[in-house]
Short mmCIF file of C-alpha atoms in Angstrom, two decimals:
data_model
loop_
_atom_site.label_atom_id
_atom_site.label_comp_id
_atom_site.label_asym_id
_atom_site.label_seq_id
_atom_site.Cartn_x
_atom_site.Cartn_y
_atom_site.Cartn_z
CA UNK A 1238 34.84 96.10 4.00
CA UNK A 1239 33.47 93.61 1.47
CA UNK A 1240 30.64 94.65 -0.77
CA UNK A 1241 28.63 91.48 0.00
CA UNK A 1242 28.70 89.82 3.36
CA UNK A 1243 29.04 86.07 3.46
CA UNK A 1244 25.62 84.47 4.01
CA UNK A 1245 24.79 81.25 5.88
CA UNK A 1246 26.16 77.96 4.60
CA UNK A 1247 24.20 76.34 1.78
CA UNK A 1248 21.50 73.98 3.04
CA UNK A 1249 21.75 75.08 6.63
CA UNK A 1250 18.08 76.19 6.67
CA UNK A 1251 16.71 73.00 4.90
CA UNK A 1252 14.13 70.87 6.76
CA UNK A 1253 15.56 67.91 8.57
CA UNK A 1254 13.49 64.72 8.00
CA UNK A 1255 13.51 61.73 10.24
CA UNK A 1256 13.92 58.33 8.62
CA UNK A 1257 10.25 57.46 9.28
CA UNK A 1258 9.07 60.78 7.82
CA UNK A 1259 11.15 60.34 4.70
CA UNK A 1260 10.03 56.69 4.27
CA UNK A 1261 6.39 57.76 4.68
CA UNK A 1262 6.78 60.52 2.11
CA UNK A 1263 8.32 58.09 -0.38
CA UNK A 1264 5.54 55.58 0.32
CA UNK A 1265 2.79 58.18 -0.28
CA UNK A 1266 4.47 59.34 -3.48
CA UNK A 1267 4.81 55.83 -4.94
CA UNK A 1268 1.33 54.70 -3.91
CA UNK A 1269 -0.21 57.91 -5.23
CA UNK A 1270 1.60 57.71 -8.57
CA UNK A 1271 1.21 53.93 -9.12
CA UNK A 1272 -2.02 53.07 -7.33
CA UNK A 1273 -3.06 50.18 -9.63
CA UNK A 1274 -0.70 48.69 -12.23
CA UNK A 1275 -0.40 45.65 -14.52
CA UNK A 1276 3.11 44.30 -15.06
CA UNK A 1277 4.16 41.79 -17.72
CA UNK A 1278 7.32 39.98 -16.64
CA UNK A 1279 8.97 36.63 -16.04
CA UNK A 1280 8.65 35.02 -12.61
CA UNK A 1281 11.99 34.65 -10.85
CA UNK A 1282 12.66 33.36 -7.33
CA UNK A 1283 9.50 32.03 -5.61
CA UNK A 1284 9.26 31.65 -1.81
CA UNK A 1285 6.35 30.09 0.11
CA UNK A 1286 6.86 30.46 3.89
CA UNK A 1287 4.71 28.68 6.45
CA UNK A 1288 2.63 31.83 6.97
CA UNK A 1289 0.86 31.16 3.65
CA UNK A 1290 2.06 34.37 1.96
CA UNK A 1291 3.79 34.23 -1.41
CA UNK A 1292 7.00 36.15 -2.22
CA UNK A 1293 8.41 36.16 -5.74
CA UNK A 1294 10.38 38.30 -8.20
CA UNK A 1295 9.18 39.82 -11.47
CA UNK A 1296 12.03 40.45 -13.87
CA UNK A 1297 12.98 41.23 -17.42
CA UNK A 1298 16.40 41.46 -19.06
CA UNK A 1299 17.34 44.69 -17.20
CA UNK A 1300 15.48 44.96 -13.88
CA UNK A 1301 13.95 42.98 -11.04
CA UNK A 1302 10.78 43.94 -9.12
CA UNK A 1303 9.97 42.35 -5.75
CA UNK A 1304 6.37 41.11 -5.46
CA UNK A 1305 4.30 39.83 -2.57
CA UNK A 1306 0.84 38.27 -2.39
CA UNK A 1307 -0.88 37.82 0.96
CA UNK A 1308 -2.44 34.54 2.09
CA UNK A 1309 -6.02 35.44 1.16
CA UNK A 1310 -4.98 36.68 -2.28
CA UNK A 1311 -2.99 33.47 -2.93
CA UNK A 1312 -6.08 31.36 -2.20
CA UNK A 1313 -8.09 33.29 -4.81
CA UNK A 1314 -5.50 32.97 -7.59
CA UNK A 1315 -6.55 30.68 -10.43
CA UNK A 1316 -2.92 30.29 -11.59
CA UNK A 1317 -0.05 29.95 -9.12
CA UNK A 1318 3.18 31.64 -10.30
CA UNK A 1319 6.10 29.31 -10.93
CA UNK A 1320 9.73 30.13 -11.66
CA UNK A 1321 10.36 30.78 -15.36
CA UNK A 1322 6.69 31.46 -16.12
CA UNK A 1323 5.74 34.62 -18.08
CA UNK A 1324 2.78 36.30 -16.38
CA UNK A 1325 0.75 39.51 -16.18
CA UNK A 1326 0.62 40.58 -12.51
CA UNK A 1327 -2.07 43.00 -11.32
CA UNK A 1328 -1.66 44.92 -8.07
CA UNK A 1329 -0.54 48.15 -6.42
CA UNK A 1330 2.90 49.58 -5.78
CA UNK A 1331 4.02 50.23 -2.22
CA UNK A 1332 7.18 50.38 -0.13
CA UNK A 1333 8.59 48.33 2.69
CA UNK A 1334 10.38 50.77 5.02
CA UNK A 1335 11.93 47.95 7.06
CA UNK A 1336 14.28 47.13 4.15
CA UNK A 1337 14.16 50.44 2.21
CA UNK A 1338 12.71 48.84 -0.91
CA UNK A 1339 9.63 49.15 -3.08
CA UNK A 1340 7.47 46.17 -4.04
CA UNK A 1341 4.30 45.19 -5.87
CA UNK A 1342 1.40 43.79 -3.81
CA UNK A 1343 -0.11 41.34 -6.32
CA UNK A 1344 -3.86 40.69 -6.32
CA UNK A 1345 -3.98 38.36 -9.32
CA UNK A 1346 -1.61 36.56 -11.70
CA UNK A 1347 -2.54 35.62 -15.27
CA UNK A 1348 -0.42 33.74 -17.79
CA UNK A 1349 0.89 36.00 -20.52
CA UNK A 1350 -1.07 34.37 -23.31
CA UNK A 1351 -1.59 30.77 -24.41
CA UNK A 1352 2.12 30.38 -25.07
CA UNK A 1353 2.91 30.66 -21.37
CA UNK A 1354 0.16 28.20 -20.46
CA UNK A 1355 1.43 25.71 -23.02
CA UNK A 1356 4.98 26.12 -21.72
CA UNK A 1357 3.77 25.45 -18.17
CA UNK A 1358 1.74 22.49 -19.39
CA UNK A 1359 4.75 21.01 -21.18
CA UNK A 1360 6.87 21.47 -18.06
CA UNK A 1361 4.37 19.59 -15.89
CA UNK A 1362 3.91 16.94 -18.56
CA UNK A 1363 7.66 16.31 -18.73
CA UNK A 1364 7.90 16.08 -14.91
CA UNK A 1365 5.04 13.56 -14.61
CA UNK A 1366 6.34 11.53 -17.55
CA UNK A 1367 9.76 11.34 -15.93
CA UNK A 1368 8.07 9.88 -12.82
CA UNK A 1369 6.51 7.13 -14.97
CA UNK A 1370 2.87 8.17 -14.54
CA UNK A 1371 2.25 7.90 -18.30
CA UNK A 1372 3.67 4.36 -18.66
CA UNK A 1373 1.41 1.87 -20.42
CA UNK A 1374 2.14 -0.89 -17.90
CA UNK A 1375 0.45 1.20 -15.16
CA UNK A 1376 -2.85 1.37 -17.03
CA UNK A 1377 -5.51 -1.10 -15.87
CA UNK A 1378 -7.99 -2.84 -18.19
CA UNK A 1379 -11.62 -1.72 -18.03
CA UNK A 1380 -14.24 -4.21 -16.80
CA UNK A 1381 -16.29 -5.69 -19.63
CA UNK A 1382 -19.66 -5.21 -17.92
CA UNK A 1383 -19.52 -2.89 -14.87
CA UNK A 1384 -22.38 -2.98 -12.38
CA UNK A 1385 -21.80 0.53 -10.97
CA UNK A 1386 -20.29 3.53 -12.80
CA UNK A 1387 -19.03 6.62 -10.94
CA UNK A 1388 -19.22 9.94 -12.83
CA UNK A 1389 -17.24 13.03 -11.73
CA UNK A 1390 -18.74 16.09 -13.46
CA UNK A 1391 -21.03 19.06 -13.00
CA UNK A 1392 -24.62 18.01 -12.19
CA UNK A 1393 -26.13 20.98 -14.03
CA UNK A 1394 -24.46 20.66 -17.43
CA UNK A 1395 -25.41 18.82 -20.58
CA UNK A 1396 -22.53 16.36 -20.14
CA UNK A 1397 -24.22 14.28 -17.41
CA UNK A 1398 -27.47 14.14 -19.42
CA UNK A 1399 -25.60 12.89 -22.51
CA UNK A 1400 -23.82 10.20 -20.45
CA UNK A 1401 -27.02 9.00 -18.76
CA UNK A 1402 -28.91 8.97 -22.07
CA UNK A 1403 -26.19 6.94 -23.79
CA UNK A 1404 -25.96 4.46 -20.88
CA UNK A 1405 -29.76 4.04 -20.91
CA UNK A 1406 -29.70 3.26 -24.64
CA UNK A 1407 -26.76 0.85 -24.54
CA UNK A 1408 -26.89 -0.98 -21.20
CA UNK A 1409 -28.68 0.54 -18.16
CA UNK A 1410 -26.50 0.30 -15.02
CA UNK A 1411 -26.40 2.05 -11.66
CA UNK A 1412 -24.71 5.45 -11.85
CA UNK A 1413 -23.17 7.41 -8.94
CA UNK A 1414 -22.62 11.13 -9.56
CA UNK A 1415 -20.09 13.14 -7.55
CA UNK A 1416 -20.88 16.82 -8.29
CA UNK A 1417 -17.83 19.06 -8.83
CA UNK A 1418 -16.96 22.39 -10.40
CA UNK A 1419 -15.54 21.81 -13.88
CA UNK A 1420 -13.76 25.16 -14.22
CA UNK A 1421 -12.41 27.89 -11.99
CA UNK A 1422 -10.18 27.81 -8.94
CA UNK A 1423 -12.31 25.12 -7.15
CA UNK A 1424 -12.18 22.70 -10.08
CA UNK A 1425 -8.86 20.95 -9.38
CA UNK A 1426 -9.29 20.29 -5.60
CA UNK A 1427 -12.91 19.15 -6.01
CA UNK A 1428 -12.08 16.73 -8.86
CA UNK A 1429 -9.14 15.31 -6.88
CA UNK A 1430 -11.34 14.85 -3.78
CA UNK A 1431 -14.05 13.16 -5.87
CA UNK A 1432 -11.61 10.60 -7.33
CA UNK A 1433 -10.16 9.91 -3.88
CA UNK A 1434 -13.66 9.71 -2.36
CA UNK A 1435 -14.80 7.05 -4.84
CA UNK A 1436 -11.66 5.02 -4.09
CA UNK A 1437 -12.32 5.22 -0.34
CA UNK A 1438 -15.74 3.53 -0.67
CA UNK A 1439 -15.60 0.05 0.84
CA UNK A 1440 -16.83 -2.87 -1.29
CA UNK A 1441 -20.17 -4.12 -0.01
CA UNK A 1442 -20.85 -0.92 1.96
CA UNK A 1443 -24.08 1.12 2.08
CA UNK A 1444 -22.89 3.08 -0.98
CA UNK A 1445 -21.71 0.66 -3.69
CA UNK A 1446 -18.13 1.02 -4.89
CA UNK A 1447 -17.95 1.85 -8.63
CA UNK A 1448 -16.33 -0.61 -11.02
CA UNK A 1449 -15.18 2.20 -13.34
CA UNK A 1450 -14.90 6.01 -13.08
CA UNK A 1451 -15.65 8.65 -15.74
CA UNK A 1452 -14.22 12.17 -15.34
CA UNK A 1453 -16.16 14.27 -17.87
CA UNK A 1454 -16.45 17.89 -19.04
CA UNK A 1455 -17.51 19.62 -22.23
CA UNK A 1456 -15.20 21.48 -24.57
CA UNK A 1457 -13.66 24.88 -23.96
CA UNK A 1458 -10.55 26.99 -24.18
CA UNK A 1459 -7.28 26.06 -22.54
CA UNK A 1460 -8.10 28.43 -19.69
CA UNK A 1461 -11.48 26.73 -19.13
CA UNK A 1462 -9.87 23.28 -19.07
CA UNK A 1463 -6.88 24.33 -16.97
CA UNK A 1464 -8.26 22.72 -13.80
CA UNK A 1465 -7.69 19.30 -15.39
CA UNK A 1466 -4.03 20.22 -16.07
CA UNK A 1467 -3.27 20.75 -12.38
CA UNK A 1468 -0.77 18.38 -10.81
CA UNK A 1469 -3.15 17.44 -7.95
CA UNK A 1470 -5.73 16.12 -10.46
CA UNK A 1471 -3.15 14.18 -12.47
CA UNK A 1472 -1.73 12.50 -9.34
CA UNK A 1473 -5.21 11.66 -8.03
CA UNK A 1474 -6.08 9.99 -11.36
CA UNK A 1475 -2.77 8.11 -11.42
CA UNK A 1476 -3.30 6.86 -7.85
CA UNK A 1477 -6.87 5.66 -8.44
CA UNK A 1478 -7.35 1.94 -7.79
CA UNK A 1479 -10.57 2.01 -9.84
CA UNK A 1480 -10.09 2.06 -13.65
CA UNK A 1481 -10.64 5.64 -14.88
CA UNK A 1482 -11.86 7.01 -18.22
CA UNK A 1483 -10.96 10.61 -19.08
CA UNK A 1484 -13.59 12.46 -21.14
CA UNK A 1485 -12.51 16.10 -20.83
CA UNK A 1486 -13.22 18.38 -23.79
CA UNK A 1487 -13.63 17.34 -27.40
CA UNK A 1488 -11.42 15.33 -29.74
CA UNK A 1489 -8.82 18.10 -30.18
CA UNK A 1490 -8.61 19.04 -26.46
CA UNK A 1491 -5.82 17.40 -24.50
CA UNK A 1492 -5.20 17.68 -20.74
CA UNK A 1493 -2.81 16.00 -18.31
CA UNK A 1494 -5.55 13.73 -16.96
CA UNK A 1495 -5.82 12.19 -20.45
CA UNK A 1496 -2.23 10.89 -20.19
CA UNK A 1497 -2.50 9.37 -16.69
CA UNK A 1498 -6.00 7.88 -17.07
CA UNK A 1499 -6.48 4.23 -18.02
CA UNK A 1500 -8.50 5.14 -21.11
CA UNK A 1501 -9.16 8.43 -22.96
CA UNK A 1502 -12.49 9.14 -24.64
CA UNK A 1503 -12.82 11.86 -27.31
CA UNK A 1504 -16.18 13.04 -25.88
CA UNK A 1505 -18.29 12.33 -22.76
CA UNK A 1506 -20.76 10.39 -24.93
CA UNK A 1507 -17.92 8.24 -26.25
CA UNK A 1508 -16.87 7.58 -22.63
CA UNK A 1509 -20.30 6.07 -21.94
CA UNK A 1510 -19.95 3.91 -25.07
CA UNK A 1511 -16.51 2.71 -23.92
CA UNK A 1512 -17.75 1.93 -20.38
CA UNK A 1513 -20.59 -0.48 -21.33
CA UNK A 1514 -21.38 -2.68 -24.34
CA UNK A 1515 -24.68 -2.67 -26.27
CA UNK A 1516 -27.17 -4.95 -24.51
CA UNK A 1517 -29.05 -5.80 -27.74
CA UNK A 1518 -25.81 -6.91 -29.38
CA UNK A 1519 -24.93 -9.05 -26.35
CA UNK A 1520 -28.38 -10.66 -26.40
CA UNK A 1521 -28.05 -11.41 -30.13
CA UNK A 1522 -24.56 -12.81 -29.57
CA UNK A 1523 -25.79 -15.01 -26.70
CA UNK A 1524 -28.70 -16.30 -28.83
CA UNK A 1525 -26.32 -17.06 -31.70
CA UNK A 1526 -23.90 -18.87 -29.34
CA UNK A 1527 -26.82 -20.87 -27.88
CA UNK A 1528 -27.98 -21.97 -31.33
CA UNK A 1529 -24.43 -22.91 -32.30
CA UNK A 1530 -24.06 -24.89 -29.05
CA UNK A 1531 -27.28 -26.83 -29.68
CA UNK A 1532 -26.21 -27.64 -33.25
CA UNK A 1533 -22.75 -28.70 -32.09
CA UNK A 1534 -24.19 -30.96 -29.39
CA UNK A 1535 -26.58 -32.64 -31.89
CA UNK A 1536 -23.78 -33.22 -34.38
CA UNK A 1537 -21.54 -34.61 -31.60
CA UNK A 1538 -24.24 -37.08 -30.51
CA UNK A 1539 -24.82 -38.22 -34.10
CA UNK A 1540 -21.11 -38.68 -34.78
CA UNK A 1541 -20.60 -40.66 -31.56
CA UNK A 1542 -23.63 -42.85 -32.30
CA UNK A 1543 -22.21 -43.64 -35.76
CA UNK A 1544 -18.79 -44.34 -34.25
CA UNK A 1545 -20.32 -46.72 -31.72
CA UNK A 1546 -22.17 -48.60 -34.44
CA UNK A 1547 -18.96 -48.95 -36.47
CA UNK A 1548 -17.05 -50.31 -33.47
CA UNK A 1549 -19.89 -52.73 -32.60
CA UNK A 1550 -19.63 -54.39 -36.01
CA UNK A 1551 -15.96 -55.22 -35.36
CA UNK A 1552 -16.70 -57.03 -32.04
CA UNK A 1553 -17.37 -60.86 -31.95
CA UNK A 1554 -20.72 -62.32 -30.80
CA UNK A 1555 -21.21 -62.66 -27.00
CA UNK A 1556 -21.66 -66.46 -27.26
CA UNK A 1557 -18.19 -66.82 -28.82
CA UNK A 1558 -16.59 -64.83 -26.02
CA UNK A 1559 -17.89 -67.29 -23.34
CA UNK A 1560 -17.39 -70.60 -25.17
CA UNK A 1561 -13.83 -71.24 -23.85
CA UNK A 1562 -14.73 -70.30 -20.26
CA UNK A 1563 -17.80 -72.60 -20.36
CA UNK A 1564 -15.71 -75.55 -21.58
CA UNK A 1565 -13.06 -75.05 -18.86
CA UNK A 1566 -15.82 -74.96 -16.24
CA UNK A 1567 -17.21 -78.29 -17.41
CA UNK A 1568 -13.73 -79.91 -17.33
CA UNK A 1569 -12.92 -78.75 -13.76
CA UNK A 1570 -16.40 -79.76 -12.62
CA UNK A 1571 -15.81 -83.35 -13.70
CA UNK A 1572 -12.35 -83.52 -11.99
CA UNK A 1573 -13.44 -82.00 -8.68
CA UNK A 1574 -15.00 -85.10 -6.93
CA UNK A 1575 -11.92 -87.32 -7.58
CA UNK A 1576 -9.61 -84.53 -6.36
CA UNK A 1577 -11.59 -84.20 -3.08
CA UNK A 1578 -11.43 -87.97 -2.36
CA UNK A 1579 -7.65 -88.18 -3.05
CA UNK A 1580 -7.01 -85.16 -0.78
CA UNK A 1581 -8.90 -86.71 2.14
CA UNK A 1582 -6.97 -89.97 1.76
CA UNK A 1583 -3.57 -88.18 1.82
CA UNK A 1584 -4.45 -86.28 4.97
CA UNK A 1585 -5.67 -89.49 6.72
CA UNK A 1586 -2.32 -91.19 6.06
CA UNK A 1587 -0.38 -88.17 7.42
CA UNK A 1588 -2.49 -88.19 10.60
CA UNK A 1589 -1.84 -91.91 11.16
CA UNK A 1590 1.95 -91.41 10.83
CA UNK A 1591 1.93 -88.51 13.33
CA UNK A 1592 -0.17 -90.48 15.87
CA UNK A 1593 2.20 -93.47 15.72
CA UNK A 1594 5.09 -91.45 17.22
CA UNK A 1595 3.04 -90.34 20.28
CA UNK A 1596 3.39 -93.55 22.34
CA UNK A 1597 3.61 -93.51 26.25
CA UNK A 1598 7.09 -95.02 26.27
CA UNK A 1599 8.44 -92.18 24.15
CA UNK A 1600 6.98 -89.58 26.53
CA UNK A 1601 8.38 -91.37 29.63
CA UNK A 1602 11.94 -91.52 28.19
CA UNK A 1603 11.86 -87.77 27.40
CA UNK A 1604 10.64 -86.93 30.93
CA UNK A 1605 13.50 -89.00 32.44
CA UNK A 1606 16.04 -87.19 30.29
CA UNK A 1607 14.82 -83.73 31.36
CA UNK A 1608 14.81 -84.79 35.05
CA UNK A 1609 18.49 -85.76 34.81
CA UNK A 1610 19.36 -82.33 33.52
CA UNK A 1611 17.46 -80.78 36.41
CA UNK A 1612 19.48 -82.77 38.97
CA UNK A 1613 22.65 -81.13 37.71
CA UNK A 1614 21.41 -77.83 39.26
CA UNK A 1615 22.93 -78.89 42.63
CA UNK A 1616 26.25 -77.47 41.42
CA UNK A 1617 24.75 -73.93 41.32
CA UNK A 1618 25.17 -73.19 45.09
CA UNK A 1619 28.99 -73.70 45.21
CA UNK A 1620 29.41 -71.56 42.09
CA UNK A 1621 27.40 -68.70 43.67
CA UNK A 1622 29.48 -68.90 46.86
CA UNK A 1623 32.71 -68.64 44.91
CA UNK A 1624 31.40 -65.59 43.00
CA UNK A 1625 30.43 -63.81 46.24
CA UNK A 1626 33.88 -64.47 47.73
CA UNK A 1627 35.65 -63.02 44.68
CA UNK A 1628 33.53 -59.85 44.75
CA UNK A 1629 34.15 -59.36 48.50
CA UNK A 1630 37.90 -59.57 47.91
CA UNK A 1631 37.71 -56.95 45.08
CA UNK A 1632 35.59 -54.65 47.27
CA UNK A 1633 38.15 -54.82 50.09
CA UNK A 1634 40.95 -53.85 47.73
CA UNK A 1635 38.97 -50.86 46.42
CA UNK A 1636 38.08 -49.69 49.95
CA UNK A 1637 41.78 -49.78 50.94
CA UNK A 1638 42.53 -47.17 48.27
CA UNK A 1639 39.73 -44.84 49.47
CA UNK A 1640 41.43 -43.41 52.59
CA UNK A 1641 40.05 -40.18 54.20
CA UNK A 1642 43.39 -38.41 53.90
CA UNK A 1643 43.46 -38.78 50.12
CA UNK A 1644 39.88 -37.53 49.76
CA UNK A 1645 40.58 -34.56 52.06
CA UNK A 1646 43.66 -33.48 50.08
CA UNK A 1647 41.75 -33.75 46.82
CA UNK A 1648 38.84 -31.74 48.28
CA UNK A 1649 41.18 -29.00 49.59
CA UNK A 1650 42.94 -28.69 46.22
CA UNK A 1651 39.65 -28.39 44.34
CA UNK A 1652 38.38 -25.79 46.88
CA UNK A 1653 41.48 -23.64 46.23
CA UNK A 1654 40.94 -23.90 42.49
CA UNK A 1655 37.29 -22.91 42.96
CA UNK A 1656 38.25 -19.85 45.05
CA UNK A 1657 40.71 -18.72 42.38
CA UNK A 1658 38.13 -19.12 39.60
CA UNK A 1659 35.52 -17.26 41.67
CA UNK A 1660 37.88 -14.35 42.28
CA UNK A 1661 38.81 -14.11 38.60
CA UNK A 1662 35.16 -14.32 37.55
CA UNK A 1663 34.18 -11.52 39.96
CA UNK A 1664 36.98 -9.29 38.59
CA UNK A 1665 36.03 -9.94 34.96
CA UNK A 1666 32.31 -9.45 35.70
CA UNK A 1667 32.92 -6.11 37.44
CA UNK A 1668 35.09 -4.94 34.54
CA UNK A 1669 32.40 -6.00 32.01
CA UNK A 1670 29.64 -4.24 33.98
CA UNK A 1671 31.72 -1.05 34.14
CA UNK A 1672 32.41 -1.23 30.38
CA UNK A 1673 28.72 -1.68 29.56
CA UNK A 1674 27.77 1.13 31.96
CA UNK A 1675 30.17 3.50 30.16
CA UNK A 1676 28.81 2.39 26.78
CA UNK A 1677 25.23 2.87 27.98
CA UNK A 1678 26.05 6.40 29.19
CA UNK A 1679 27.70 7.23 25.84
CA UNK A 1680 24.73 5.90 23.88
CA UNK A 1681 22.32 7.87 26.08
CA UNK A 1682 24.32 11.06 25.43
CA UNK A 1683 24.27 10.26 21.71
CA UNK A 1684 20.50 9.66 21.87
CA UNK A 1685 19.95 13.05 23.51
CA UNK A 1686 22.19 14.71 20.91
CA UNK A 1687 20.54 13.08 17.87
CA UNK A 1688 16.97 12.97 19.21
CA UNK A 1689 14.32 14.94 17.44
CA UNK A 1690 13.31 16.72 20.66
CA UNK A 1691 16.57 18.69 20.54
CA UNK A 1692 15.57 19.73 17.03
CA UNK A 1693 12.17 20.87 18.32
CA UNK A 1694 13.91 23.33 20.66
CA UNK A 1695 15.35 25.10 17.58
CA UNK A 1696 11.90 25.94 16.21
CA UNK A 1697 10.94 22.81 14.31
CA UNK A 1698 7.78 20.74 14.77
CA UNK A 1699 6.57 17.16 14.09
CA UNK A 1700 3.24 16.80 12.23
CA UNK A 1701 1.18 13.64 12.60
CA UNK A 1702 -2.25 12.65 11.33
CA UNK A 1703 -5.12 11.44 13.51
CA UNK A 1704 -3.75 7.87 13.27
CA UNK A 1705 -0.36 8.91 14.66
CA UNK A 1706 1.60 8.58 11.40
CA UNK A 1707 4.25 11.24 10.73
CA UNK A 1708 3.44 13.45 7.72
CA UNK A 1709 6.37 14.67 5.62
CA UNK A 1710 4.58 16.48 2.77
CA UNK A 1711 1.95 19.13 2.23
CA UNK A 1712 -0.08 16.77 0.02
CA UNK A 1713 -0.59 14.18 2.78
CA UNK A 1714 -1.21 16.92 5.36
CA UNK A 1715 -3.96 18.46 3.21
CA UNK A 1716 -5.65 15.06 2.83
CA UNK A 1717 -5.50 14.19 6.57
CA UNK A 1718 -8.76 14.49 8.53
CA UNK A 1719 -6.96 15.95 11.56
CA UNK A 1720 -3.42 17.02 12.47
CA UNK A 1721 -1.35 16.73 15.65
CA UNK A 1722 1.57 19.21 15.73
CA UNK A 1723 4.23 18.58 18.38
CA UNK A 1724 6.39 21.53 19.51
CA UNK A 1725 9.12 21.56 22.12
CA UNK A 1726 6.68 22.63 24.89
CA UNK A 1727 3.54 20.68 23.93
CA UNK A 1728 1.25 19.36 21.21
CA UNK A 1729 -1.49 21.18 19.29
CA UNK A 1730 -4.41 19.23 17.82
CA UNK A 1731 -5.77 20.72 14.56
CA UNK A 1732 -9.07 19.56 13.08
CA UNK A 1733 -10.04 17.19 15.97
CA UNK A 1734 -12.99 19.29 17.14
CA UNK A 1735 -14.19 19.75 13.60
CA UNK A 1736 -14.09 15.97 13.03
CA UNK A 1737 -16.03 15.30 16.24
CA UNK A 1738 -18.80 17.88 15.62
CA UNK A 1739 -19.10 18.13 11.85
CA UNK A 1740 -21.17 15.67 9.76
CA UNK A 1741 -19.29 13.17 7.61
CA UNK A 1742 -17.78 14.38 4.29
CA UNK A 1743 -20.02 14.32 1.24
CA UNK A 1744 -20.23 10.78 -0.05
CA UNK A 1745 -20.98 9.70 -3.55
CA UNK A 1746 -24.70 9.98 -4.20
CA UNK A 1747 -26.64 7.48 -6.26
CA UNK A 1748 -28.43 9.40 -8.96
CA UNK A 1749 -31.21 8.39 -11.24
CA UNK A 1750 -30.67 9.15 -14.94
CA UNK A 1751 -33.17 12.01 -14.75
CA UNK A 1752 -32.22 13.60 -11.34
CA UNK A 1753 -28.54 14.50 -10.51
CA UNK A 1754 -27.30 14.54 -6.93
CA UNK A 1755 -26.94 17.90 -5.07
CA UNK A 1756 -23.56 19.42 -4.15
CA UNK A 1757 -22.58 19.12 -0.45
CA UNK A 1758 -21.87 22.43 1.37
CA UNK A 1759 -18.52 22.79 3.21
CA UNK A 1760 -18.53 22.85 7.02
CA UNK A 1761 -16.92 25.49 9.24
CA UNK A 1762 -13.51 24.63 10.70
CA UNK A 1763 -13.21 24.40 14.49
CA UNK A 1764 -10.43 26.07 16.46
CA UNK A 1765 -7.43 23.87 17.34
CA UNK A 1766 -6.89 22.70 20.89
CA UNK A 1767 -3.59 22.32 22.74
CA UNK A 1768 -2.64 19.15 24.57
CA UNK A 1769 0.22 18.21 26.82
CA UNK A 1770 3.54 17.11 25.37
CA UNK A 1771 3.79 13.36 24.81
CA UNK A 1772 7.35 11.94 24.81
CA UNK A 1773 8.23 9.55 21.98
CA UNK A 1774 8.71 5.85 22.59
CA UNK A 1775 12.33 4.77 23.16
CA UNK A 1776 13.71 1.40 22.01
CA UNK A 1777 16.06 -0.87 23.94
CA UNK A 1778 19.81 -0.41 23.62
CA UNK A 1779 20.51 -4.17 23.65
#
């Protein structure tokens, strides 16, 4: 008998966890230990699915941490993470049991210092420069004397007061103010919409279209001015059809909008000075030009009067110019009566000679001669009879050759030829119709194979705006007033109800120099409605 009996196998009395229980325990442990953390790392792979959530990696030289930010958190982020960007991510640690991994739910992303912001700025600057948005040939000249100036800035800051005061001192013009936020997460979309809104104003409409735009903001740090470094603002400024002056920050501040604008001003006040000239200087210049014009006209008249007097002294006296013509007139006047009498005498002699040849005997001899020629016409009847006889003989010979048997044989031969041609034509036509029918069937099968509706059955969709144009980018879709999304089983209209019920978007407001325009409040978005599927138009195959 052994001193110690063998006990149960090691671990046989340990608790058996289910997978869900173990995953929940791990989740509670991680969330309890790392409830709120800040992580400094480099952004790796970035994924933006259609749901609106944001998935990206945070990594250093030895590890990678999965991160996720939900749709609402992404909308509140002032800086969107991009691959290669060094950031400080704030959030909470949790697990995802479906893939047995832990991840960081990010609430906010901040650049890791000014160095990261400058690196991101240089990356965007290089991309836009490669597209040619900074080229000098794209920049438009500013109008010398604009009638209407559009200002995109905050209505409550000192910038708009400085601009209005400088315009009032130099050259008062009509000013339209589009109120926007000049810093924060709403800055970039509002500034881009303001530039696009001014460009959409029709010339001669109820709200006048500006001749030049000024985008202005006071100085600040790079974080404060970051809204003017966003790509959406730079592209809106580059696409503006109205000449644009950038007046963001002070002399040492530089943003992306400064490179794509038509003119950069060091300060907002300098932008007003660039936009309009000084009226007093123009008035003085006009007065000086008027005085110079009057003096030039007086000197021109005096010089031409002196020139005329000099030329008049070189001309002969009027009496000398007409002496030769007067003498010739006297000579021809003396010769005219004799010339008239000699002309009448010559014409009387010619008339007498012509009348002498018109005697009655001459006329009678000519009539007798013409009557003799007429008597010779009696030979016409025999000649006509001979001609008729010859033509009858030729007609008889031709009719002898036109026997019915010959015509019948010729007709039968041509009928046989016609039947053969008809049979061959029917065979060829049937073969051609069959060939084209096979080709039509093949093309129809190819159309069904390559058509976009087959693609819709695999989960894709076609997005159109309210005008029916197909949208291929998020930028155009965000600018469209309404969307029509076609799926394989129907079409969904997005934004149509909101467009029908909501008031028009905030237009540019004319502001007096002392009273800025108010900011328009956003309207609520209506629910989308679903419509029946509309098949696309098909073109002809031939």
